[in-house]
Short mmCIF file of C-alpha atoms in Angstrom, two decimals:
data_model
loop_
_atom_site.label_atom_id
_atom_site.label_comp_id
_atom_site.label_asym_id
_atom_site.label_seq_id
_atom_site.Cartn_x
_atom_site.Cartn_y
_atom_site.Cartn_z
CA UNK A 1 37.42 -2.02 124.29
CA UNK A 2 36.44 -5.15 126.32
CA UNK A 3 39.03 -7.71 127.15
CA UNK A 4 38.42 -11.35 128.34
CA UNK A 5 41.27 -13.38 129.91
CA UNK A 6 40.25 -16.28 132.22
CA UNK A 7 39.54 -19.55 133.34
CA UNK A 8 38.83 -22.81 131.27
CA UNK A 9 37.75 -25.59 131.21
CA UNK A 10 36.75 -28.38 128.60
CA UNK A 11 34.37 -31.16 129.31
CA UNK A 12 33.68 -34.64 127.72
CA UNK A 13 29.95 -35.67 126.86
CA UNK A 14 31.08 -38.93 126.63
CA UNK A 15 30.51 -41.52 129.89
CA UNK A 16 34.01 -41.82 131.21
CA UNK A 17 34.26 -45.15 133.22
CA UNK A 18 38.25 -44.27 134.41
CA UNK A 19 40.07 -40.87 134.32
CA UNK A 20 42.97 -42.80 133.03
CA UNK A 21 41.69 -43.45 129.49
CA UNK A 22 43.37 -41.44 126.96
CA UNK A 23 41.03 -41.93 124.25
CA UNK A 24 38.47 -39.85 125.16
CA UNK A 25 38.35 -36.91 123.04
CA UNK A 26 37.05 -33.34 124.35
CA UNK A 27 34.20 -32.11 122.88
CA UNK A 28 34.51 -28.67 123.27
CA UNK A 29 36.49 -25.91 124.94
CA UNK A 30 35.35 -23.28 127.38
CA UNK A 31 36.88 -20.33 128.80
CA UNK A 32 36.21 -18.63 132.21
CA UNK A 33 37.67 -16.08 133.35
CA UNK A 34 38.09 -12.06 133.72
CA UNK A 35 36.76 -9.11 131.73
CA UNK A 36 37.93 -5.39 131.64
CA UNK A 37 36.44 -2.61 130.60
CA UNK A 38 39.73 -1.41 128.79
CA UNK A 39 42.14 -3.05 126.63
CA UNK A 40 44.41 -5.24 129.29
CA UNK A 41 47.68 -3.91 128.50
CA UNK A 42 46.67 -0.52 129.17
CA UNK A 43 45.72 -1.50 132.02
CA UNK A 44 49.02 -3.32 132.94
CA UNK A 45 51.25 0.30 131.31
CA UNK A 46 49.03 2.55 133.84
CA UNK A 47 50.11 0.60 136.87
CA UNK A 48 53.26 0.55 135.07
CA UNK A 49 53.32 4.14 134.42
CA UNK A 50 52.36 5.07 137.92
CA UNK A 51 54.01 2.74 140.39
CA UNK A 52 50.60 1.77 141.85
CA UNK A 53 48.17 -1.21 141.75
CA UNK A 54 46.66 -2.10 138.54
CA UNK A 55 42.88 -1.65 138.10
CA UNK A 56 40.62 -4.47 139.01
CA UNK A 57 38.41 -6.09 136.32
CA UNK A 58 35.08 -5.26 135.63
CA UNK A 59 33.94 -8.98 135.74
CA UNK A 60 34.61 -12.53 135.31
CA UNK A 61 33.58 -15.16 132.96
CA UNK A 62 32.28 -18.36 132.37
CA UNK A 63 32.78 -19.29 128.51
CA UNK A 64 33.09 -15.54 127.54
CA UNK A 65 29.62 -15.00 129.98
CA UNK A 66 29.67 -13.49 133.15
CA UNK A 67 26.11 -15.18 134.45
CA UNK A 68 23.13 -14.44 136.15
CA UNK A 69 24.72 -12.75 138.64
CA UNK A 70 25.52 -9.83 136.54
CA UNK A 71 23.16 -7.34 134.91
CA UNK A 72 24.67 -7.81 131.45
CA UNK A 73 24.24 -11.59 129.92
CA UNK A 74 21.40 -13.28 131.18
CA UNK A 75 20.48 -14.29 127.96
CA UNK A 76 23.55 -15.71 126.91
CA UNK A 77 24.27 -17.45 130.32
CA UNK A 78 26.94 -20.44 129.47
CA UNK A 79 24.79 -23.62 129.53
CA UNK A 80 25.72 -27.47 129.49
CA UNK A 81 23.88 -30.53 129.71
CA UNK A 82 24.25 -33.33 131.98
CA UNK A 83 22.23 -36.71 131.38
CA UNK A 84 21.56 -38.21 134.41
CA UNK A 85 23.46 -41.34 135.47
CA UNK A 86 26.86 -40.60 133.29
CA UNK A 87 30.12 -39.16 134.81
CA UNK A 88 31.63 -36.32 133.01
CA UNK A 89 35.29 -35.05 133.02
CA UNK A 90 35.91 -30.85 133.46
CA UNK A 91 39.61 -29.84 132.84
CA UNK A 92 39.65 -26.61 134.53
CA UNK A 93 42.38 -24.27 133.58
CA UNK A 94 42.74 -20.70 135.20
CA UNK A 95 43.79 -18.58 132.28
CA UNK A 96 43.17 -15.33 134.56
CA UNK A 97 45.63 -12.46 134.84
CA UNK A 98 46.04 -11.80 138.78
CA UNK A 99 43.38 -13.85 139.82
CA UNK A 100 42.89 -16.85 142.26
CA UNK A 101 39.45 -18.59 141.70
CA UNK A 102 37.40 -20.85 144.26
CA UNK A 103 35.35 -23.36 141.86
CA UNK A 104 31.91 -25.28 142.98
CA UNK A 105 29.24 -26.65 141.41
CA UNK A 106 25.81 -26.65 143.28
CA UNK A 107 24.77 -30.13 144.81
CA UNK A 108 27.50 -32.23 143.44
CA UNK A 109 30.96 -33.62 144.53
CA UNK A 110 33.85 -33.53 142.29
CA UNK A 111 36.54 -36.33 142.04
CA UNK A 112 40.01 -34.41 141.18
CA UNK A 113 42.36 -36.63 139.29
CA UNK A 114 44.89 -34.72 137.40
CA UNK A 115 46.13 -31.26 138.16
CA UNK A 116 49.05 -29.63 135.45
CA UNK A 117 48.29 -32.78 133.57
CA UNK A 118 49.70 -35.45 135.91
CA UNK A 119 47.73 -38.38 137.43
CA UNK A 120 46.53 -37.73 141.10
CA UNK A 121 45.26 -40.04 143.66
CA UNK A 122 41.59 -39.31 143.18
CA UNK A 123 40.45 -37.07 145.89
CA UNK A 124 36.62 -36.21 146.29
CA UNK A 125 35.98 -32.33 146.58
CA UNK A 126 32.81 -29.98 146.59
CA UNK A 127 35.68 -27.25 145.93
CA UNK A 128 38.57 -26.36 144.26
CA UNK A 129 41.24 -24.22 144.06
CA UNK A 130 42.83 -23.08 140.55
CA UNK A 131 45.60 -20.18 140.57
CA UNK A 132 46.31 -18.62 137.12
CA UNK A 133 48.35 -21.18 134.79
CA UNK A 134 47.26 -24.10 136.86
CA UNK A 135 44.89 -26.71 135.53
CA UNK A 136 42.78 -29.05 137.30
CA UNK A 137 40.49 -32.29 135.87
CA UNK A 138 37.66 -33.30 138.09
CA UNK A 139 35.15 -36.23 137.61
CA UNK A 140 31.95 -34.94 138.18
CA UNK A 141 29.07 -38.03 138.40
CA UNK A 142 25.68 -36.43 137.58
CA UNK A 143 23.59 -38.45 140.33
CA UNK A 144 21.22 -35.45 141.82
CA UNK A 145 17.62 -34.55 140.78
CA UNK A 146 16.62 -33.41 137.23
CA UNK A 147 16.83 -29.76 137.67
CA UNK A 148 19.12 -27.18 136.74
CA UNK A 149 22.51 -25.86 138.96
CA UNK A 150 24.83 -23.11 139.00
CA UNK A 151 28.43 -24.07 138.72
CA UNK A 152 30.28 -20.75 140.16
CA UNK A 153 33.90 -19.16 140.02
CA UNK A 154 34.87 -16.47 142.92
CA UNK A 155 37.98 -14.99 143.87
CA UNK A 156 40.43 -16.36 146.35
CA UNK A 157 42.23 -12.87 147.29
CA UNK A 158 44.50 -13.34 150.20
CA UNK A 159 46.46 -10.18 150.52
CA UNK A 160 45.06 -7.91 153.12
CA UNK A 161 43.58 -4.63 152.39
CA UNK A 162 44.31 -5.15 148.67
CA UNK A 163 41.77 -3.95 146.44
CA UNK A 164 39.88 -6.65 143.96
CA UNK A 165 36.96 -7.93 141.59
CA UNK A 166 34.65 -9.29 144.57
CA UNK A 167 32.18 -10.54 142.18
CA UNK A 168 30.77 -14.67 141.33
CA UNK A 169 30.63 -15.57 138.01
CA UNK A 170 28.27 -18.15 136.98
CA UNK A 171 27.06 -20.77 134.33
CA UNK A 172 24.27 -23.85 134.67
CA UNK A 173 23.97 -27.14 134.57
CA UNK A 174 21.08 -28.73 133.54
CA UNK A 175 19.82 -32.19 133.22
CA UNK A 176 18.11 -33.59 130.17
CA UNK A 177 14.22 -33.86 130.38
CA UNK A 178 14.65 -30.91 133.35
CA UNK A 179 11.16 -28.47 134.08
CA UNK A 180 12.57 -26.47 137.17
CA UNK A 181 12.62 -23.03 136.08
CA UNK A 182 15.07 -22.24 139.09
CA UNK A 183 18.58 -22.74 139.46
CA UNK A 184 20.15 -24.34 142.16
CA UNK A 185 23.14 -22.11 143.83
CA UNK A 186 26.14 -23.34 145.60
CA UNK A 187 27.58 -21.95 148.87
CA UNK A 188 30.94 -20.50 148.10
CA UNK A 189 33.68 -19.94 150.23
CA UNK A 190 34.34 -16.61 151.70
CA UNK A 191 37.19 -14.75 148.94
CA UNK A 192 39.71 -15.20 151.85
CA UNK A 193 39.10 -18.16 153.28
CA UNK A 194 42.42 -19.45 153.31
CA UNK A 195 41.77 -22.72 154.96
CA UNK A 196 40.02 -24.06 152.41
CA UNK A 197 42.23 -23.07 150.17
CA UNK A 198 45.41 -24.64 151.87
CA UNK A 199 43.38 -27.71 152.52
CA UNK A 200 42.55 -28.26 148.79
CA UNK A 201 46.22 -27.10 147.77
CA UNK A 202 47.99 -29.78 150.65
CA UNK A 203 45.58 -33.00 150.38
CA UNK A 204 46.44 -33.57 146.60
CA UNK A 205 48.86 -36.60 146.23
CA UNK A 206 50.37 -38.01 142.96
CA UNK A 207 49.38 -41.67 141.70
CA UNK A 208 52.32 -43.78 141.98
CA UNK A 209 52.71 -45.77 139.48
CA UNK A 210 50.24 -43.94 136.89
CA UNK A 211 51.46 -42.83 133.47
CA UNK A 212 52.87 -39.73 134.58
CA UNK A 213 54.50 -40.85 137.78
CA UNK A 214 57.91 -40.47 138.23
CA UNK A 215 60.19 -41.04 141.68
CA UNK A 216 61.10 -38.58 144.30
CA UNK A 217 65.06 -38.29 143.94
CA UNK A 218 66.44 -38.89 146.79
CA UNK A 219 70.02 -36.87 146.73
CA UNK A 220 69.75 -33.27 146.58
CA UNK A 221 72.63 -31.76 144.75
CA UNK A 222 71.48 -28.00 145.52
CA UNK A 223 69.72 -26.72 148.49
CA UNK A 224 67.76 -22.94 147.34
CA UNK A 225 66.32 -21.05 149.52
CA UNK A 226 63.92 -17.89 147.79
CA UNK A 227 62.46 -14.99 149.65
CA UNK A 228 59.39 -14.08 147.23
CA UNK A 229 56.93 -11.10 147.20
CA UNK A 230 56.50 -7.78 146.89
CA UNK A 231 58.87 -4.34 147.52
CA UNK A 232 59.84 -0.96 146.11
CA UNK A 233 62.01 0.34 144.14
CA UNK A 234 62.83 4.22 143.79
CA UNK A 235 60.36 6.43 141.67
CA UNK A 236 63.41 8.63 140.91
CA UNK A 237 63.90 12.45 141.86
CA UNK A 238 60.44 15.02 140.80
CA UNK A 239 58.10 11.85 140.34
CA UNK A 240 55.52 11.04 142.42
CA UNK A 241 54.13 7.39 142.15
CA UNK A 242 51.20 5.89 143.61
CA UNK A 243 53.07 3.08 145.58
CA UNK A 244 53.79 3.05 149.78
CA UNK A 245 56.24 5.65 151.05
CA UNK A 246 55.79 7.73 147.85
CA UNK A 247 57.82 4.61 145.44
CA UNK A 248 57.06 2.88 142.56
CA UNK A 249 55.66 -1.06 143.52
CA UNK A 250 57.98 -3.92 142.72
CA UNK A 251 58.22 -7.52 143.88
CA UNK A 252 61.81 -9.72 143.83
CA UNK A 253 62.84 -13.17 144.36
CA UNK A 254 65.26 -12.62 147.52
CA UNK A 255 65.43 -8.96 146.79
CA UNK A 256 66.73 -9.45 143.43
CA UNK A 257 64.76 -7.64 140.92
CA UNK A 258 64.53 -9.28 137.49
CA UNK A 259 65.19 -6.76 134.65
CA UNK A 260 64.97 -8.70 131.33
CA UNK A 261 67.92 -7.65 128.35
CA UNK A 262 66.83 -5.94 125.59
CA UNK A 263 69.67 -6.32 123.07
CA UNK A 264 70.08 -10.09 123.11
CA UNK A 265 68.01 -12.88 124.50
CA UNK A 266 69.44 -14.80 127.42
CA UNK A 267 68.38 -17.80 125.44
CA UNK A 268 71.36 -16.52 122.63
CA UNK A 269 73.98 -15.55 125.08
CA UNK A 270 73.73 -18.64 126.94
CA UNK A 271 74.20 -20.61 123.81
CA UNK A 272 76.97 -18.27 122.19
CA UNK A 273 78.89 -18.08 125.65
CA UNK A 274 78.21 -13.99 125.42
CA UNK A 275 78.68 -12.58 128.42
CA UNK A 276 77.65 -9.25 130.23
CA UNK A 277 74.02 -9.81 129.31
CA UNK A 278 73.04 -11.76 132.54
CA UNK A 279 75.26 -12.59 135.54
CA UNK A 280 74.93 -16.11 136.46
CA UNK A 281 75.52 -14.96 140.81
CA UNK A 282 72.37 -15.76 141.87
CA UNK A 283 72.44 -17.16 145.65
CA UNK A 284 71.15 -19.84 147.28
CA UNK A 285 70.26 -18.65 150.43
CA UNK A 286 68.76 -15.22 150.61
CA UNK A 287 71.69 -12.43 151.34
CA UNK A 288 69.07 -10.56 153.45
CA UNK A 289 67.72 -12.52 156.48
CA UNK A 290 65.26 -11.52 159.14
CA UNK A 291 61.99 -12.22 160.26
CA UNK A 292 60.12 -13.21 157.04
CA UNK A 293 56.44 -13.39 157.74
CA UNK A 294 56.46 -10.34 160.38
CA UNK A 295 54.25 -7.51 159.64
CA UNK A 296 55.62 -5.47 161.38
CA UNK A 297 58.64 -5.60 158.73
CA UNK A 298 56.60 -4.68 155.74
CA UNK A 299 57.73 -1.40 154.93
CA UNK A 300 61.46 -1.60 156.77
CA UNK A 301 63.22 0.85 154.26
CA UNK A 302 66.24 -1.65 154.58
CA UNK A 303 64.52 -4.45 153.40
CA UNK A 304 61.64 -3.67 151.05
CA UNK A 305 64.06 -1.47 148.96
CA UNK A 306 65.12 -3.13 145.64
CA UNK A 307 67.05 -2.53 142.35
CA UNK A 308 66.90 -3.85 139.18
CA UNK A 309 69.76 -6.62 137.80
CA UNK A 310 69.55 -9.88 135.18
CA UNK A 311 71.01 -12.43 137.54
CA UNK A 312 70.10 -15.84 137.27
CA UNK A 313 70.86 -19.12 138.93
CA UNK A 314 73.24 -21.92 136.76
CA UNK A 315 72.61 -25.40 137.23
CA UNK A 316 74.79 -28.43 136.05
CA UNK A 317 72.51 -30.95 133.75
CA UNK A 318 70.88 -33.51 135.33
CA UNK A 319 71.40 -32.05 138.90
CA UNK A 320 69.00 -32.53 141.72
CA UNK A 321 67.37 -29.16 142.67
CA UNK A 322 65.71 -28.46 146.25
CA UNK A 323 63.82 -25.53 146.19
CA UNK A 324 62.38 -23.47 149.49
CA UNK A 325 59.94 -20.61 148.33
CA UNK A 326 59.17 -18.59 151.36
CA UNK A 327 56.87 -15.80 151.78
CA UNK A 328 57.42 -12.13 153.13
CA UNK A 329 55.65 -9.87 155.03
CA UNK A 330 57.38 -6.96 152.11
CA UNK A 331 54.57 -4.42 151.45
CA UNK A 332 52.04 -7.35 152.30
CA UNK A 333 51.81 -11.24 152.68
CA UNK A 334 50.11 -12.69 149.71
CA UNK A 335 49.47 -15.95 148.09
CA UNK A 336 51.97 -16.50 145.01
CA UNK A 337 51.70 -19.29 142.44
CA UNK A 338 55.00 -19.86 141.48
CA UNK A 339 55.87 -21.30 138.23
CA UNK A 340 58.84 -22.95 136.42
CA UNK A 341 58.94 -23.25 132.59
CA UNK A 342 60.12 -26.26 131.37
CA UNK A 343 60.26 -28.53 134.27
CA UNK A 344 57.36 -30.74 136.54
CA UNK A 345 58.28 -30.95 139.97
CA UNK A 346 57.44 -32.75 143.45
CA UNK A 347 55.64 -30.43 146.10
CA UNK A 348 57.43 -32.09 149.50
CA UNK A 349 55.78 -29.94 151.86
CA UNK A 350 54.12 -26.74 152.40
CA UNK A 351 53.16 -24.59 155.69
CA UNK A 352 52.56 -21.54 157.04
CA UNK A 353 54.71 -19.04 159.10
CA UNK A 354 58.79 -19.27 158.75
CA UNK A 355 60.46 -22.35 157.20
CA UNK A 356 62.13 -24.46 159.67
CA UNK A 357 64.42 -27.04 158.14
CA UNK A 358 64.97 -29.03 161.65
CA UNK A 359 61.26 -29.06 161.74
CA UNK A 360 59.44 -28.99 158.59
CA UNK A 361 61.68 -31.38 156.91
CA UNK A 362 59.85 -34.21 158.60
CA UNK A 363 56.86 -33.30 156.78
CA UNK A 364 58.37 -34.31 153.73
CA UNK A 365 56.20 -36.36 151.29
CA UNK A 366 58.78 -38.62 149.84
CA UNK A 367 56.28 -41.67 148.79
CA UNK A 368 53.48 -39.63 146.84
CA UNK A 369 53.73 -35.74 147.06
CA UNK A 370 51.93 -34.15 144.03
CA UNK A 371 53.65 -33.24 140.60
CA UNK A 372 52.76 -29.94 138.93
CA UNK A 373 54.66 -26.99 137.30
CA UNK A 374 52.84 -24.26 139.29
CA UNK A 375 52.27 -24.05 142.95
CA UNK A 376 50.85 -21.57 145.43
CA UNK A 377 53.43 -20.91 148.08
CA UNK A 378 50.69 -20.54 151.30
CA UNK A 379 49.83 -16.41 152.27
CA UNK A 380 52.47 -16.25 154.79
CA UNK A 381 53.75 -19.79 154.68
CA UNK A 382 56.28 -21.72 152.61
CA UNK A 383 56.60 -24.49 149.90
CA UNK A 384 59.19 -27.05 149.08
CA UNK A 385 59.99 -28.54 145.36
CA UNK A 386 62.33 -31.04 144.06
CA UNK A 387 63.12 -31.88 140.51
CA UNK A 388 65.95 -32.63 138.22
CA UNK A 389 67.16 -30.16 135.99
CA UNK A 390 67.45 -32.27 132.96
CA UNK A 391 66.65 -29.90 130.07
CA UNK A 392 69.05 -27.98 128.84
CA UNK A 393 68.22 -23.98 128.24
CA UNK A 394 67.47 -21.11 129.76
CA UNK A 395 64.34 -21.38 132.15
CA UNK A 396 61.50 -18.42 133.45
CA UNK A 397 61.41 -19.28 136.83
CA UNK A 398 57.85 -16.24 138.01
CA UNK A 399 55.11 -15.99 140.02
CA UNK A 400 51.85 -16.69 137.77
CA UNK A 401 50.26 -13.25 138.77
CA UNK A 402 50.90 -11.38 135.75
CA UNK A 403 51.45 -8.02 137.25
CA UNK A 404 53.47 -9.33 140.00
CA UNK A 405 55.74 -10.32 136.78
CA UNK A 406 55.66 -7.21 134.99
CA UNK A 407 56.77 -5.64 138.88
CA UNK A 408 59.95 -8.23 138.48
CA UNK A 409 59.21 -11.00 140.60
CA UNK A 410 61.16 -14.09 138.35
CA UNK A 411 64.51 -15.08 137.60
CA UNK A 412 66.36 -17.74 134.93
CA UNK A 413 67.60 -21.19 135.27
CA UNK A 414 70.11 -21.37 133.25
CA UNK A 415 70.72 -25.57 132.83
CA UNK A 416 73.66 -26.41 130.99
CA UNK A 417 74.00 -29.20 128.28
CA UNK A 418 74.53 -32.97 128.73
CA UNK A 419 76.99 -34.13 126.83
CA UNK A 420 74.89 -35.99 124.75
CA UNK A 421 72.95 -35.27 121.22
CA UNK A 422 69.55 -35.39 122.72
CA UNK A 423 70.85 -33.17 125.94
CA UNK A 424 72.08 -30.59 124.00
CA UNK A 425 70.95 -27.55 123.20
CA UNK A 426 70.01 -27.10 119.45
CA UNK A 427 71.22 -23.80 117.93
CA UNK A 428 68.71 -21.11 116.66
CA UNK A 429 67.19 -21.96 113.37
CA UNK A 430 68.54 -19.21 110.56
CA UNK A 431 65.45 -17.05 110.41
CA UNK A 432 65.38 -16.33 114.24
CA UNK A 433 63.97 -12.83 114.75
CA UNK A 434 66.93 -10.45 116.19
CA UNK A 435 65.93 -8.35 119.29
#
């Protein structure tokens, strides 16, 4: 059985004279993204199973199409068309499993103005960079000659040695009253060019003052620091799994390895005041330090080791929250879009190598940095967020790679209430499902 999860991306016929405008209604929604050859949770259960590295997919898509470039759907090719002289909006959402995706269109620039639905200072592009749950909206101004082009989706696959779907997937563009029966290609970047991708990722800035700009704050109430990526954990005596050293793969967040309840929600026990289903002793520095980003390091048996625990991290409403995610060199470096649920935040700062407060904390971007609710914390590198915990709940705090979930690597925020009807958590409606 075939399964497609991807990228989308909806697109306006209309002319669109200023990305602001919020009565411009899409037309219609399209979907790029990844296809399997299997049904995708088998897939994810035999890594599971086996401690190893899930399949790759067979393909990927652009509006349930994997292109020209494939043997398979040249007839049904995804096709749109652009009328010369207009400017057309593309919100671009990667809806992919595990994958990164590079995004061109041949011959033409693109204008990014929002990305996770927040205003950004336009910035012209002839790439982008969209890591799974992110979303991006580009103006794109049809200005070249009648003709057709390829707009093309590749893989951005950082980690080293790790095996993955190096295919292009492909749909066209093609301008009313066109004759060309050839299709215009654009040069993509290599699948691990990571300068490109860090330059895309670090030159987006927020628009101050547009509808969905809101202030840096300025006093930090908690300083986090997170150790993310990958590890092991113990395949147990007379298995043998598939991962380094003869263990089953795992990732953490600083070597804590996220094991969700199964007789109560967190959600319930927060709001009940249960205890013993999570432990709220989640630190804020790592309680392992050494020399993140060195290779060498990668399979230290005293470090990459992990075991399983629900702890979480409790914040005090409204509180100021300064987050570090740092990169390891555990099992491999790798690129890892990290995602909070309910909460936008500011991206200060981001780098490569070890974080150095003394030093990188004059890179700050305290007048415009960009707002979004998933970023890619740099192969080897670092990333610094900010935002005010001002929802109250229990919050999924995960890298966006869905297998590096399902190997562990999240945590909670647990925020408490405000004090106030609107700040306070509601309690579950009467016909909540029971675990």
């Amino acid at each position: 059985m075939g399964t497609p999860q991807g990228l989308s991306f909806m697109y306006m016929r209309e002319n669109v004279s200023s990305y602001t405008l919020s009565i411009i209604l899409p037309t219609t929604l399209e979907s790029i993204g990844e296809w399997w050859n299997a049904n995708v949770i088998d897939v994810e259960n035999q890594a599971l199973s086996n401690g190893g590295p899930a399949n790759i997919s067979n393909a990927y898509l652009i509006n349930g199409q994997p292109g020209d470039l494939y043997p398979c759907s040249s007839n049904g090719t995804y096709k749109i068309q652009f009328v010369r002289g207009k400017t057309y909006l593309l919100r671009i959402i990667n809806a992919t499993l595990n994958t990164q995706l590079f995004f061109k269109i041949a011959n033409h620039k693109m204008t990014a103005v929002s990305i996770d639905a927040i205003y950004t200072e336009p910035y012209p592009t002839d790439v982008i960079l969209v890591a799974p749950g992110q979303t991006t909206d580009v103006l794109v101004k049809a200005d070249q000659p009648i003709r057709s082009y390829y707009m093309a989706a590749r893989p951005y696959a950082s980690a080293p040695g790790v095996p993955f779907d190096n295919t292009t997937t492909t749909g066209t563009i093609t301008y009313k009253g066109s004759k060309s029966s050839t299709t215009k290609m654009p040069t993509m970047p290599d699948f691990n060019n990571t300068t490109t991708a860090h330059k895309f990722n670090s030159n987006l800035t927020s628009l101050v003052h547009g509808k969905t700009w809101r202030p840096v704050p300025t006093e930090v109430d908690e300083h986090m620091f997170m150790t993310i990526g990958l590890g092991l954990v113990s395949c147990g005596r007379n298995s043998n799994c598939s991962g380094p050293l003869g263990q089953r793969l795992a990732a953490s967040i600083s070597n804590f390895l996220f094991e969700f309840p199964t007789n109560m929600s967190m959600l319930q026990a927060h709001f009940y005041n249960i205890s013993r289903i999570y432990n709220a002793t989640f630190p804020d520095p790592p309680l392992k330090t050494f020399d993140y980003t060195n290779s060498s390091l990668s399979l230290d048996q005293s470090l990459v080791m992990t075991t399983k625990s629900t702890t979480v991290k409790k914040l005090r409403y409204n509180s100021t929250i300064e987050i570090v995610f740092q990169d390891t060199s555990l099992v491999g470096l790798d690129n890892h879009p990290m995602h909070i649920h309910g909460f936008n935040f500011h991206v200060l700062a981001q780098g490569f190598g070890n974080y150095n407060a003394s030093v990188d904390r004059k890179k700050f971007n305290f007048r415009n940095p960009q707002a979004r609710n998933t970023v890619g914390v740099p192969v080897g590198g670092w990333v610094v967020i900010r935002f005010t915990a001002n929802n109250p709940g229990v919050w999924l705090l995960h890298c966006h790679l869905d297998l590096h979930l399902s190997w562990a690597l999240s945590t909670a925020l647990v925020v408490d209430n405000g004090g106030t009807p609107s700040s306070t958590l509601p309690p579950p409606p009467s016909d909540f499902p029971k675990c």
